[in-house]
mmCIF file with all atom_site columns, C-alpha atoms in Angstrom:
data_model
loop_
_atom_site.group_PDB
_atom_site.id
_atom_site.type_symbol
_atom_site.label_atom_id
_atom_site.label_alt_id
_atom_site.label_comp_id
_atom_site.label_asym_id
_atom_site.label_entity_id
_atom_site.label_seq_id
_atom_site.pdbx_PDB_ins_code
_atom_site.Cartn_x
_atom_site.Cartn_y
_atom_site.Cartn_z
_atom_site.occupancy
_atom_site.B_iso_or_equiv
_atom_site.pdbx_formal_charge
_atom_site.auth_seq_id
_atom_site.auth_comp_id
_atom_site.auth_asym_id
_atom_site.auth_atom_id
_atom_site.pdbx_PDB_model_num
ATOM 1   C CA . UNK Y 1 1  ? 49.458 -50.523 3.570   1.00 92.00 ? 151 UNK Y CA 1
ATOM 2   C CA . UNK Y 1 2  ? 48.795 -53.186 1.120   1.00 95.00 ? 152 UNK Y CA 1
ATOM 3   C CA . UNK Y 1 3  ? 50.820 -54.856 -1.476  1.00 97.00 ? 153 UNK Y CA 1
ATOM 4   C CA . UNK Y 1 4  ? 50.029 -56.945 -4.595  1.00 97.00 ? 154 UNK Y CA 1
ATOM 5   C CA . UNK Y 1 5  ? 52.576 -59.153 -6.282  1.00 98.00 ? 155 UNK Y CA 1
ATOM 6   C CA . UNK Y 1 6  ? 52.295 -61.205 -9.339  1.00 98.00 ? 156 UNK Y CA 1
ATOM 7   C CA . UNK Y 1 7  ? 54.680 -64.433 -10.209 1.00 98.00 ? 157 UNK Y CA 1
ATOM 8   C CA . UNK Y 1 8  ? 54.164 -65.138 -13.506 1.00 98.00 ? 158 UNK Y CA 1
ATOM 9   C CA . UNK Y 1 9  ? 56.442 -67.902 -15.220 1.00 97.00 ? 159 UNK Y CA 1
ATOM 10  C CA . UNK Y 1 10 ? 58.911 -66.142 -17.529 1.00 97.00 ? 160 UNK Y CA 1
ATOM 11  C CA . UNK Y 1 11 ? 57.902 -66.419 -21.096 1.00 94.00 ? 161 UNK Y CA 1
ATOM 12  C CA . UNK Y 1 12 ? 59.401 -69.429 -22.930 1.00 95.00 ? 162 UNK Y CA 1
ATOM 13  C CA . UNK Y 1 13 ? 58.847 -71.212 -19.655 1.00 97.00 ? 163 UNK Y CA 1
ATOM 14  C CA . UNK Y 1 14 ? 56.435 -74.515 -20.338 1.00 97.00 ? 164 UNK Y CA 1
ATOM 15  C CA . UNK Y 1 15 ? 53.709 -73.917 -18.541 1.00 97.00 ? 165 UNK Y CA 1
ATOM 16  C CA . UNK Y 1 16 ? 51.543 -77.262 -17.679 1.00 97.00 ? 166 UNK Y CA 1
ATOM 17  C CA . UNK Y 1 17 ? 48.913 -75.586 -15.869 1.00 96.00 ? 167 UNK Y CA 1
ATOM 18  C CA . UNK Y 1 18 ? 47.889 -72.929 -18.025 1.00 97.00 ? 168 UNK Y CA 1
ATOM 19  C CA . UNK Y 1 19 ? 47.530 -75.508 -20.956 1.00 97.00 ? 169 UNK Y CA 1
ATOM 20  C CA . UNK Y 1 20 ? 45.545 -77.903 -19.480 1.00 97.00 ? 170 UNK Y CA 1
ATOM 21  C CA . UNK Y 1 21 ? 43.154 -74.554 -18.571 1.00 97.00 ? 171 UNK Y CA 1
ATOM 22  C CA . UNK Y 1 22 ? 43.468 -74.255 -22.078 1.00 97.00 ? 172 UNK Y CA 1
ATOM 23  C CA . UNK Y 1 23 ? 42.210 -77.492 -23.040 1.00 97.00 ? 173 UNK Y CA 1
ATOM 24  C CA . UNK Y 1 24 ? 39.429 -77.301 -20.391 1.00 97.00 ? 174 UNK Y CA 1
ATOM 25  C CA . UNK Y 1 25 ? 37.843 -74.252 -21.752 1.00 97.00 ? 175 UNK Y CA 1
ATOM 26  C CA . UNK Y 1 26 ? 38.068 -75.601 -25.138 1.00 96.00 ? 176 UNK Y CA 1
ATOM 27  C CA . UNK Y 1 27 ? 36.762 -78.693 -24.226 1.00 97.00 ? 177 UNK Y CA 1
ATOM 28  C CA . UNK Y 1 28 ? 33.601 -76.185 -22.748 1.00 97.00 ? 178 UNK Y CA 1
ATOM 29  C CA . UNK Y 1 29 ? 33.353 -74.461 -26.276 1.00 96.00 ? 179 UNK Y CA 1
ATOM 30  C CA . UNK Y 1 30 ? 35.300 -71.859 -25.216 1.00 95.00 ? 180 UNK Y CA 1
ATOM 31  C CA . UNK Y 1 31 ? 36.388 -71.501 -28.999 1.00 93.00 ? 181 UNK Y CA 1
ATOM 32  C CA . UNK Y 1 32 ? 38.734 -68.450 -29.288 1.00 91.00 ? 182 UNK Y CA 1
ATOM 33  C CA . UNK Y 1 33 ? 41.162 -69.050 -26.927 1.00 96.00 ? 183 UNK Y CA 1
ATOM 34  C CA . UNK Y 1 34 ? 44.385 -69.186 -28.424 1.00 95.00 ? 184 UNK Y CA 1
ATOM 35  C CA . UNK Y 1 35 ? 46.907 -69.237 -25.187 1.00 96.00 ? 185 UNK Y CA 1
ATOM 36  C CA . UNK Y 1 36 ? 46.696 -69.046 -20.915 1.00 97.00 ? 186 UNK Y CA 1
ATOM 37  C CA . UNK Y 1 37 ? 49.238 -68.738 -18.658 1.00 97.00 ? 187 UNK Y CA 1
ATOM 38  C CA . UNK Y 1 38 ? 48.662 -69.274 -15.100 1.00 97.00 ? 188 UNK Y CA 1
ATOM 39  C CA . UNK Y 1 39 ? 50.863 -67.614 -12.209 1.00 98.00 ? 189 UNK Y CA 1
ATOM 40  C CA . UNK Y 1 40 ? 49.991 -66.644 -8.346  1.00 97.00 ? 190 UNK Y CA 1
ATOM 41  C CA . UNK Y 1 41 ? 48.682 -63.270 -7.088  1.00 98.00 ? 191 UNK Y CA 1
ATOM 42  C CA . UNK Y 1 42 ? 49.915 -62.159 -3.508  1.00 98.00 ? 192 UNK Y CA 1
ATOM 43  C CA . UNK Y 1 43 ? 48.313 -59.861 -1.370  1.00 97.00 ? 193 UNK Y CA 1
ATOM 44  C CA . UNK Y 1 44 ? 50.481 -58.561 1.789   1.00 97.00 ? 194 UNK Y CA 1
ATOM 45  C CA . UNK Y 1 45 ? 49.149 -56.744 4.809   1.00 96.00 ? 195 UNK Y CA 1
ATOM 46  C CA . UNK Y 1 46 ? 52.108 -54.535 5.713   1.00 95.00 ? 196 UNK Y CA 1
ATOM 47  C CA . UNK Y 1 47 ? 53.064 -52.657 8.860   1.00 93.00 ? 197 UNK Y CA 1
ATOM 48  C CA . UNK Y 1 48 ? 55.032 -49.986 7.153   1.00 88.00 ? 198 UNK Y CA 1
ATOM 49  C CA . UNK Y 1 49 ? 53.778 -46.443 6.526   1.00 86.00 ? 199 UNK Y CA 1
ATOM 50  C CA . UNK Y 1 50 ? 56.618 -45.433 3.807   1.00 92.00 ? 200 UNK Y CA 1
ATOM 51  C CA . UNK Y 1 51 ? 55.529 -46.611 0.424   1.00 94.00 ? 201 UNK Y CA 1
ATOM 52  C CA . UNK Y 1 52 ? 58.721 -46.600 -0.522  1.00 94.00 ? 202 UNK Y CA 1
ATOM 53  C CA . UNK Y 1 53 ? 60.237 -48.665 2.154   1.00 93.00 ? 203 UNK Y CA 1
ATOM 54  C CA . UNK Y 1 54 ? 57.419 -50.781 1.928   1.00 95.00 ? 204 UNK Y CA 1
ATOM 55  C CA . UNK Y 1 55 ? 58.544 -51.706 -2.243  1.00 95.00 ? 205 UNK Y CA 1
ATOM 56  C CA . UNK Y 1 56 ? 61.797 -52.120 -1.277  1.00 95.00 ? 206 UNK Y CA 1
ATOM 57  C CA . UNK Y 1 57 ? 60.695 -54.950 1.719   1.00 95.00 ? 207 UNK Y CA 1
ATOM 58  C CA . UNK Y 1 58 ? 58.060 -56.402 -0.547  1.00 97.00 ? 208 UNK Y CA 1
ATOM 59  C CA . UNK Y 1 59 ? 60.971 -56.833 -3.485  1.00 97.00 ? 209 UNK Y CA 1
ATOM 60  C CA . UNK Y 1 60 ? 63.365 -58.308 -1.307  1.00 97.00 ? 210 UNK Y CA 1
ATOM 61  C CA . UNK Y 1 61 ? 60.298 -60.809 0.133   1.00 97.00 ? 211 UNK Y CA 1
ATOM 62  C CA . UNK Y 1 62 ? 60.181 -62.011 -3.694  1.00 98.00 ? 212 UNK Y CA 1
ATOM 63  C CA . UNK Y 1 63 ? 63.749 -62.196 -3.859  1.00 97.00 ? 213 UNK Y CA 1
ATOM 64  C CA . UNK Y 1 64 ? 64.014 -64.495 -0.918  1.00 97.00 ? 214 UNK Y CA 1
ATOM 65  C CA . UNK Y 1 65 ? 60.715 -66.684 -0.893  1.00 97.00 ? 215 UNK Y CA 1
ATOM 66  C CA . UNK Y 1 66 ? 57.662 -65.456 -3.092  1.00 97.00 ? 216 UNK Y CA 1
ATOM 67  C CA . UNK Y 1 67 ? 59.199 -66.210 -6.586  1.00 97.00 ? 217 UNK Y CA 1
ATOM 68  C CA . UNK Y 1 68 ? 61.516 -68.394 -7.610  1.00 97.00 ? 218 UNK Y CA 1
ATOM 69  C CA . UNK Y 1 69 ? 63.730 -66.149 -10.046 1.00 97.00 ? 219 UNK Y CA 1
ATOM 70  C CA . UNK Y 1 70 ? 65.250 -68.740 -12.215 1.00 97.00 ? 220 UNK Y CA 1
ATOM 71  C CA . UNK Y 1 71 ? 61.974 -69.007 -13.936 1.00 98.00 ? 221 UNK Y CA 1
ATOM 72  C CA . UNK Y 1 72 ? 59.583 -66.951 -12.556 1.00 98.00 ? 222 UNK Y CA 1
ATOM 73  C CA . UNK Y 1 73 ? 59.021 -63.174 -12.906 1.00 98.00 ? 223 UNK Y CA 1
ATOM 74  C CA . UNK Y 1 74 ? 57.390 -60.820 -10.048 1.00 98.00 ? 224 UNK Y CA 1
ATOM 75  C CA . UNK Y 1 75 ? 55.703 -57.433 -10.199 1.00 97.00 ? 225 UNK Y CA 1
ATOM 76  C CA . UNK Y 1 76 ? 55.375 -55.470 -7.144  1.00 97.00 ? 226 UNK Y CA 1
ATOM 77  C CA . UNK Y 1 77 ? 52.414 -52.962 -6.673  1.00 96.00 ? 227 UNK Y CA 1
ATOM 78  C CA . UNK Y 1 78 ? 51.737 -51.007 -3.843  1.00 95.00 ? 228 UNK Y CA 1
ATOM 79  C CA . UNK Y 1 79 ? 47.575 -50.322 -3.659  1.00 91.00 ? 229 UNK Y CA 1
ATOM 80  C CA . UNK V 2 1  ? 43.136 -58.811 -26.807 1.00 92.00 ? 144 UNK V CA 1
ATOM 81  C CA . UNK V 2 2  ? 44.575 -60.117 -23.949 1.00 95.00 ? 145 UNK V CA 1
ATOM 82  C CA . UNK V 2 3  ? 42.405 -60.731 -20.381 1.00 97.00 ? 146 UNK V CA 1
ATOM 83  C CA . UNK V 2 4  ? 43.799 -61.061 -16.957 1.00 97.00 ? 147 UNK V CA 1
ATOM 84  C CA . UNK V 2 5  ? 41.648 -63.048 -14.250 1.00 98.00 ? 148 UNK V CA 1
ATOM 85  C CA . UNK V 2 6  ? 42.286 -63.225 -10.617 1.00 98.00 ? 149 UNK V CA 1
ATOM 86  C CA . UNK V 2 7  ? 40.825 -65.628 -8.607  1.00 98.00 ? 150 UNK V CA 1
ATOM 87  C CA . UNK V 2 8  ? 41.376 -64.888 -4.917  1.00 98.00 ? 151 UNK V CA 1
ATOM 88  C CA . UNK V 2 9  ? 39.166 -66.600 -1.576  1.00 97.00 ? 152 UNK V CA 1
ATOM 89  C CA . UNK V 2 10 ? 36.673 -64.863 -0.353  1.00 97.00 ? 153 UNK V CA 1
ATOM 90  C CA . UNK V 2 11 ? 37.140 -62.905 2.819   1.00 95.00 ? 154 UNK V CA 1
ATOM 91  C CA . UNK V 2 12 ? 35.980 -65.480 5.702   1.00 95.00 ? 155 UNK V CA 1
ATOM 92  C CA . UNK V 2 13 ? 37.575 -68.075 3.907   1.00 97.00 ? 156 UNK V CA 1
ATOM 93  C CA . UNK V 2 14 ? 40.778 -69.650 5.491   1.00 97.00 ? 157 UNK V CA 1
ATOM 94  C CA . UNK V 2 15 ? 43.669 -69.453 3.402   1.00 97.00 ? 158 UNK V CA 1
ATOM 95  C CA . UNK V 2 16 ? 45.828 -72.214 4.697   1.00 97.00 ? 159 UNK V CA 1
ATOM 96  C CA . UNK V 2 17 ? 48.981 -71.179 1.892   1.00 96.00 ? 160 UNK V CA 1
ATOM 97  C CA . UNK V 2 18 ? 48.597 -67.532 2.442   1.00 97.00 ? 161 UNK V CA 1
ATOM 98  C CA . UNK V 2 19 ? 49.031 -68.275 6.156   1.00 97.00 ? 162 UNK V CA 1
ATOM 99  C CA . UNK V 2 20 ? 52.052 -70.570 5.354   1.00 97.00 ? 163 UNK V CA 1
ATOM 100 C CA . UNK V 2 21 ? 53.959 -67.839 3.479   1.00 97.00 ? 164 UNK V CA 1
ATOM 101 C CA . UNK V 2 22 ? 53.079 -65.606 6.607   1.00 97.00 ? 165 UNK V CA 1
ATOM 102 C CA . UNK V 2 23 ? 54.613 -67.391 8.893   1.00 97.00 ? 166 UNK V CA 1
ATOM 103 C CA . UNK V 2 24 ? 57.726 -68.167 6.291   1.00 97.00 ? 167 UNK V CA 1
ATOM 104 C CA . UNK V 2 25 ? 58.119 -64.459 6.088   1.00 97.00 ? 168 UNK V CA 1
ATOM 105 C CA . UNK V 2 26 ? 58.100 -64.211 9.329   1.00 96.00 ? 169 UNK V CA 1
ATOM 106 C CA . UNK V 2 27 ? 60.765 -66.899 10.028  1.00 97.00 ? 170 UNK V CA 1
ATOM 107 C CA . UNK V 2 28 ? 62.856 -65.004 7.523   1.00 97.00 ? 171 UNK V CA 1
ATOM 108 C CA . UNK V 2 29 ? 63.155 -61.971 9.795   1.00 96.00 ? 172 UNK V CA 1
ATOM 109 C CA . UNK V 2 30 ? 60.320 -60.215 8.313   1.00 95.00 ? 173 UNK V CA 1
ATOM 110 C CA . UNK V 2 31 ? 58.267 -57.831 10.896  1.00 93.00 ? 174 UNK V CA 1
ATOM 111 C CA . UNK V 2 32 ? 56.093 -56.193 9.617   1.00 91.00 ? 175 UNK V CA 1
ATOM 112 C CA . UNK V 2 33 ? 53.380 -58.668 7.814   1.00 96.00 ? 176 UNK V CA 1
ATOM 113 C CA . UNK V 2 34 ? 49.904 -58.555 9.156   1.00 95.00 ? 177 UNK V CA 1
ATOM 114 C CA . UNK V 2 35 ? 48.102 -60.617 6.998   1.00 96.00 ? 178 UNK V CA 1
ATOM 115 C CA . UNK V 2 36 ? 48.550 -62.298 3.226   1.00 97.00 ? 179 UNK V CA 1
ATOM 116 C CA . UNK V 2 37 ? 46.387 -63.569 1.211   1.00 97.00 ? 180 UNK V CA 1
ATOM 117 C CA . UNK V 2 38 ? 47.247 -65.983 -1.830  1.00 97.00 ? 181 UNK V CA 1
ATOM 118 C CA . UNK V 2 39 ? 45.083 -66.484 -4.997  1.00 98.00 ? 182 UNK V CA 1
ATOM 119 C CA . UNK V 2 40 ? 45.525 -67.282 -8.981  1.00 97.00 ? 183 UNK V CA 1
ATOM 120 C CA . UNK V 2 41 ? 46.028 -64.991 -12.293 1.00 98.00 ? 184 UNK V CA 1
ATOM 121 C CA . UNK V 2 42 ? 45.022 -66.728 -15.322 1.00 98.00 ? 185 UNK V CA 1
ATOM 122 C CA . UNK V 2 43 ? 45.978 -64.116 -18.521 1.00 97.00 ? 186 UNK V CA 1
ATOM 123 C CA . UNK V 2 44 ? 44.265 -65.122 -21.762 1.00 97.00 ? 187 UNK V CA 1
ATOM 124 C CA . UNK V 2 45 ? 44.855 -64.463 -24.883 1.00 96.00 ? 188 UNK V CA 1
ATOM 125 C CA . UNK V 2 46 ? 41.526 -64.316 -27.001 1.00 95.00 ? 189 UNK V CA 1
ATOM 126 C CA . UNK V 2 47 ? 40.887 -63.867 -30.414 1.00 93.00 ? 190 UNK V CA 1
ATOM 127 C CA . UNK V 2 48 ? 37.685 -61.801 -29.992 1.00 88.00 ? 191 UNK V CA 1
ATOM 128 C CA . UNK V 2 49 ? 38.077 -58.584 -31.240 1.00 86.00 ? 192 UNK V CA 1
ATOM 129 C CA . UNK V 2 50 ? 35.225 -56.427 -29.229 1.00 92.00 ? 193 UNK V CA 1
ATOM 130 C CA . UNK V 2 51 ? 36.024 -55.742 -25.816 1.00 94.00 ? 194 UNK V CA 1
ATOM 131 C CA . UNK V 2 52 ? 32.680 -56.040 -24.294 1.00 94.00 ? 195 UNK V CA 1
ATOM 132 C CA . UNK V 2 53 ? 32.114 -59.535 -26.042 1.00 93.00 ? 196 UNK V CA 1
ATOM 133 C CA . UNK V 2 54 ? 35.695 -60.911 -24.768 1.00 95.00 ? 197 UNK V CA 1
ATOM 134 C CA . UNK V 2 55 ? 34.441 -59.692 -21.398 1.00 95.00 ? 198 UNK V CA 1
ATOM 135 C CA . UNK V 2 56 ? 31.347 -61.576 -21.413 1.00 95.00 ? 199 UNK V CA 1
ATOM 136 C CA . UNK V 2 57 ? 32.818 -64.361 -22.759 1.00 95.00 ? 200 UNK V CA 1
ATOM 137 C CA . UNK V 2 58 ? 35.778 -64.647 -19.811 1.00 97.00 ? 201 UNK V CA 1
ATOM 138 C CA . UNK V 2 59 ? 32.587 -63.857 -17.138 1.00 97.00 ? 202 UNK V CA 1
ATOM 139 C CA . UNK V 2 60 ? 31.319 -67.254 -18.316 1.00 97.00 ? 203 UNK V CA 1
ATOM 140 C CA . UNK V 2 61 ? 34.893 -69.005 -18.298 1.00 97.00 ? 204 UNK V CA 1
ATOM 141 C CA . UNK V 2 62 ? 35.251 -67.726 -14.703 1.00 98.00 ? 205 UNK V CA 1
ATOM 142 C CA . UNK V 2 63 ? 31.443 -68.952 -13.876 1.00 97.00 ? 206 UNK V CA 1
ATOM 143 C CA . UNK V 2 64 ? 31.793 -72.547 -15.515 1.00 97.00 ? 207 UNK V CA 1
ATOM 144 C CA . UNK V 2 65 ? 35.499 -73.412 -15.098 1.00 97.00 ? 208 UNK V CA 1
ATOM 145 C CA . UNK V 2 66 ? 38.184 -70.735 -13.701 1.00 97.00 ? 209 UNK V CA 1
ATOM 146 C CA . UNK V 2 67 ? 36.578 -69.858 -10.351 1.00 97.00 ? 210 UNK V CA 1
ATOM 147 C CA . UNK V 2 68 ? 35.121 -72.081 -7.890  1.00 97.00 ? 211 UNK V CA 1
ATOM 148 C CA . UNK V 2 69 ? 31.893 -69.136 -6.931  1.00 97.00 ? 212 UNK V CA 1
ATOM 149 C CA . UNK V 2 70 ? 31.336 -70.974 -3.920  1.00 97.00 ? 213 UNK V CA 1
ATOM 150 C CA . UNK V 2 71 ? 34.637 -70.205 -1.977  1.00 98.00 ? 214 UNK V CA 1
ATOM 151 C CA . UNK V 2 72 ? 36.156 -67.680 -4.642  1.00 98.00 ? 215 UNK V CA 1
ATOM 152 C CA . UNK V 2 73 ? 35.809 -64.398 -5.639  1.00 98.00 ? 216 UNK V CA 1
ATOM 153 C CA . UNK V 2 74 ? 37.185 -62.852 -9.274  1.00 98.00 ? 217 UNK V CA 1
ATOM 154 C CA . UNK V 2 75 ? 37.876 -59.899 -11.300 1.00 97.00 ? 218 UNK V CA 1
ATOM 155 C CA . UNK V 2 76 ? 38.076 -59.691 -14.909 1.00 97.00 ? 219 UNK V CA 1
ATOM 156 C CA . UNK V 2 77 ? 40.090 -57.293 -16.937 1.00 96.00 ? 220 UNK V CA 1
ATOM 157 C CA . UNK V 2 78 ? 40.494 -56.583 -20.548 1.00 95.00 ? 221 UNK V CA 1
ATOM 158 C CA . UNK V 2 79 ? 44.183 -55.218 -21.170 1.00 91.00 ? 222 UNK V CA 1
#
């Protein structure tokens, strides 16, 4: 079974990276761009067959060590 | 309209940081992880207005600045 998580900086968050992609594609002529944000995608291999069981280990895997919760958010998809 | 990008490695390609959080999973008493793989999201917001425009438009940002085509693969999607 796979897994996808996102960990996207919580809005409000300053976030360095997805400005200076900003400027870059500006910079390329990339005219109507008006904001980015950048954040990490994660893609799990899991053992499990339950797709529930599988969430539930895949949110407690961001809890612990994919996101860092005090500013960043996670989504958890099971594909 | 708002545009989400991933950016992930090609398959072949070594993913040194996906690796890492394998192994830190692991060493956290998780079992059942076979394989991850790590990669970007870049969300956008654009000012186009026509959907198949802001798609072209984000193809090209991926081609000249977001992706790296040689090593990387990415999606596009308008949401």
């Amino acid at each position: 079974m796979k897994a996808r998580v996102h960990v996207m900086l919580k809005d409000g968050v300053l976030d360095p990276q997805g400005e200076a992609v900003r400027h870059a594609l500006g910079a390329l002529g990339f005219a109507g761009v008006e904001g980015v944000r950048q954040g990490k995608v994660i893609e799990l291999d899991l053992k499990a067959a339950d797709k529930a069981a599988a969430e539930a280990e895949v949110q407690s895997m961001c809890e612990k060590l994919l996101a860092n919760t005090v500013i960043e958010k996670y989504t958890v998809e099971i594909v």
